[in-house]
Amino acid sequence: MNNEQILRKFIDLVWNKRDLPSVPKFVAPEYTVLLDTGDPWEGKTLDNAEYIKRLDNSFGPFPDIYFEILTAVSDGDYVAITWIMTGTNLGYIDKYPPTNKKIKTNGTTIYRFKNGKVNGHMQVFDRTTVMRQLGYIK
């Protein structure tokens, strides 16, 4: 499998199907969140257990979170994807209580690979849009 195929399988199994036991199959033992404004792990390097905690941070507020990959471009050790994220807010986001509202937003993530595993990302998406859709801000 090439890096793009690995990434597509990773997004499907880990993010969309919540197959957390498969994290070590796809995620390197050292995963760095290089640039992801608003992500509490930005600038940190995570082991697999910490990466799973990061996933739980998303799955708690949005247990049905789903990523549809729109485009993928591969260049050596990098794969960039554009995506649509959907979900229903059924858990707390930091101090904000659940709203039971659905969200839909777009984003772009560039994943870095090392030895056939994802070992970091840079990401841009508008978290403000999500907060507006949930009614937390105007």
Short mmCIF file of C-alpha atoms in Angstrom, two decimals:
data_model
loop_
_atom_site.label_atom_id
_atom_site.label_comp_id
_atom_site.label_asym_id
_atom_site.label_seq_id
_atom_site.Cartn_x
_atom_site.Cartn_y
_atom_site.Cartn_z
CA MET A 1 0.00 0.00 0.00
CA ASN A 2 1.19 3.52 -0.74
CA ASN A 3 0.89 6.38 1.76
CA GLU A 4 -2.40 7.65 0.34
CA GLN A 5 -3.97 4.19 0.59
CA ILE A 6 -2.67 3.83 4.15
CA LEU A 7 -4.11 7.23 5.08
CA ARG A 8 -7.52 6.46 3.57
CA LYS A 9 -7.66 3.18 5.53
CA PHE A 10 -6.52 5.00 8.70
CA ILE A 11 -9.25 7.64 8.39
CA ASP A 12 -11.87 5.00 7.71
CA LEU A 13 -10.92 2.54 10.46
CA VAL A 14 -9.61 4.79 13.23
CA TRP A 15 -11.62 7.99 12.80
CA ASN A 16 -14.84 6.85 11.13
CA LYS A 17 -15.21 3.37 12.66
CA ARG A 18 -13.42 4.10 15.98
CA ASP A 19 -11.22 1.02 15.72
CA LEU A 20 -8.84 2.20 18.46
CA PRO A 21 -6.93 -1.11 18.75
CA SER A 22 -5.70 -0.50 15.18
CA VAL A 23 -4.01 2.82 16.11
CA PRO A 24 -0.52 1.22 16.41
CA LYS A 25 -0.95 -0.29 12.94
CA PHE A 26 -1.30 3.19 11.41
CA VAL A 27 0.26 5.68 13.84
CA ALA A 28 4.00 5.84 14.51
CA PRO A 29 5.13 5.59 18.16
CA GLU A 30 5.99 9.30 17.96
CA TYR A 31 3.27 11.45 16.41
CA THR A 32 3.75 15.22 16.31
CA VAL A 33 0.96 17.76 15.97
CA LEU A 34 2.98 20.31 14.02
CA LEU A 35 0.41 23.02 13.33
CA ASP A 36 -3.23 22.78 14.33
CA THR A 37 -4.45 26.01 15.89
CA GLY A 38 -6.97 25.27 18.62
CA ASP A 39 -5.80 21.69 19.14
CA PRO A 40 -4.69 21.20 22.77
CA TRP A 41 -1.89 18.93 21.51
CA GLU A 42 -0.43 21.46 19.05
CA GLY A 43 3.37 21.35 19.18
CA LYS A 44 3.41 18.11 21.19
CA THR A 45 4.71 14.67 20.31
CA LEU A 46 2.39 11.84 21.32
CA ASP A 47 2.86 8.12 21.83
CA ASN A 48 0.04 5.77 20.77
CA ALA A 49 -1.73 5.94 24.16
CA GLU A 50 -1.66 9.75 24.08
CA TYR A 51 -2.90 9.69 20.48
CA ILE A 52 -5.88 7.61 21.59
CA LYS A 53 -6.60 10.20 24.32
CA ARG A 54 -6.56 12.83 21.57
CA LEU A 55 -9.12 10.75 19.63
CA ASP A 56 -11.30 10.47 22.73
CA ASN A 57 -11.21 14.27 22.94
CA SER A 58 -13.02 14.31 19.58
CA PHE A 59 -15.23 11.24 20.06
CA GLY A 60 -16.57 12.44 23.45
CA PRO A 61 -18.27 15.57 22.10
CA PHE A 62 -19.05 13.96 18.71
CA PRO A 63 -19.49 10.19 19.06
CA ASP A 64 -20.68 9.96 15.44
CA ILE A 65 -17.91 12.16 13.99
CA TYR A 66 -17.30 11.24 10.36
CA PHE A 67 -14.74 12.39 7.81
CA GLU A 68 -15.45 12.27 4.10
CA ILE A 69 -12.24 12.67 2.11
CA LEU A 70 -12.85 14.93 -0.89
CA THR A 71 -9.36 15.05 -2.37
CA ALA A 72 -5.97 13.53 -1.65
CA VAL A 73 -2.57 14.55 -3.00
CA SER A 74 0.53 12.54 -2.21
CA ASP A 75 4.11 13.83 -2.38
CA GLY A 76 6.80 11.58 -0.94
CA ASP A 77 6.35 11.35 2.83
CA TYR A 78 3.32 13.69 2.81
CA VAL A 79 -0.33 13.19 1.95
CA ALA A 80 -2.65 16.19 1.92
CA ILE A 81 -6.40 15.70 2.13
CA THR A 82 -9.40 17.97 2.02
CA TRP A 83 -12.39 16.71 3.94
CA ILE A 84 -15.89 17.31 5.23
CA MET A 85 -16.45 16.55 8.90
CA THR A 86 -19.94 15.86 10.22
CA GLY A 87 -21.20 14.88 13.65
CA THR A 88 -23.73 15.41 16.41
CA ASN A 89 -22.72 17.21 19.60
CA LEU A 90 -23.66 14.78 22.38
CA GLY A 91 -20.88 15.55 24.86
CA TYR A 92 -19.07 18.49 26.43
CA ILE A 93 -16.57 20.55 24.43
CA ASP A 94 -14.34 21.88 27.18
CA LYS A 95 -16.76 23.88 29.36
CA TYR A 96 -19.57 23.95 26.76
CA PRO A 97 -22.49 21.55 27.37
CA PRO A 98 -23.86 19.25 24.65
CA THR A 99 -26.41 20.77 22.27
CA ASN A 100 -27.60 17.68 20.35
CA LYS A 101 -27.02 19.78 17.20
CA LYS A 102 -25.41 18.50 14.03
CA ILE A 103 -22.29 20.10 12.60
CA LYS A 104 -20.72 20.13 9.16
CA THR A 105 -17.42 21.81 8.29
CA ASN A 106 -14.56 21.53 5.82
CA GLY A 107 -10.84 21.33 6.42
CA THR A 108 -7.44 20.43 5.09
CA THR A 109 -4.87 18.20 6.73
CA ILE A 110 -1.35 17.41 5.61
CA TYR A 111 -0.13 14.14 7.12
CA ARG A 112 3.54 13.20 7.38
CA PHE A 113 4.64 9.57 7.07
CA LYS A 114 7.65 7.70 8.39
CA ASN A 115 8.28 4.02 7.70
CA GLY A 116 4.75 3.49 6.40
CA LYS A 117 2.99 5.05 9.40
CA VAL A 118 1.46 8.45 10.05
CA ASN A 119 3.80 10.37 12.36
CA GLY A 120 2.37 13.89 12.35
CA HIS A 121 0.06 16.42 10.80
CA MET A 122 -0.57 20.08 10.02
CA GLN A 123 -4.22 21.09 9.82
CA VAL A 124 -6.46 24.01 9.05
CA PHE A 125 -10.19 24.11 9.65
CA ASP A 126 -12.60 26.71 10.91
CA ARG A 127 -13.49 25.75 14.47
CA THR A 128 -15.42 29.03 14.72
CA THR A 129 -17.95 27.67 12.21
CA VAL A 130 -18.51 24.64 14.43
CA MET A 131 -19.04 26.85 17.49
CA ARG A 132 -21.57 28.93 15.51
CA GLN A 133 -23.43 25.84 14.30
CA LEU A 134 -23.70 24.67 17.90
CA GLY A 135 -25.01 28.08 19.00
CA TYR A 136 -22.13 28.83 21.38
CA ILE A 137 -21.21 32.02 19.50
CA LYS A 138 -22.93 34.31 16.99
#
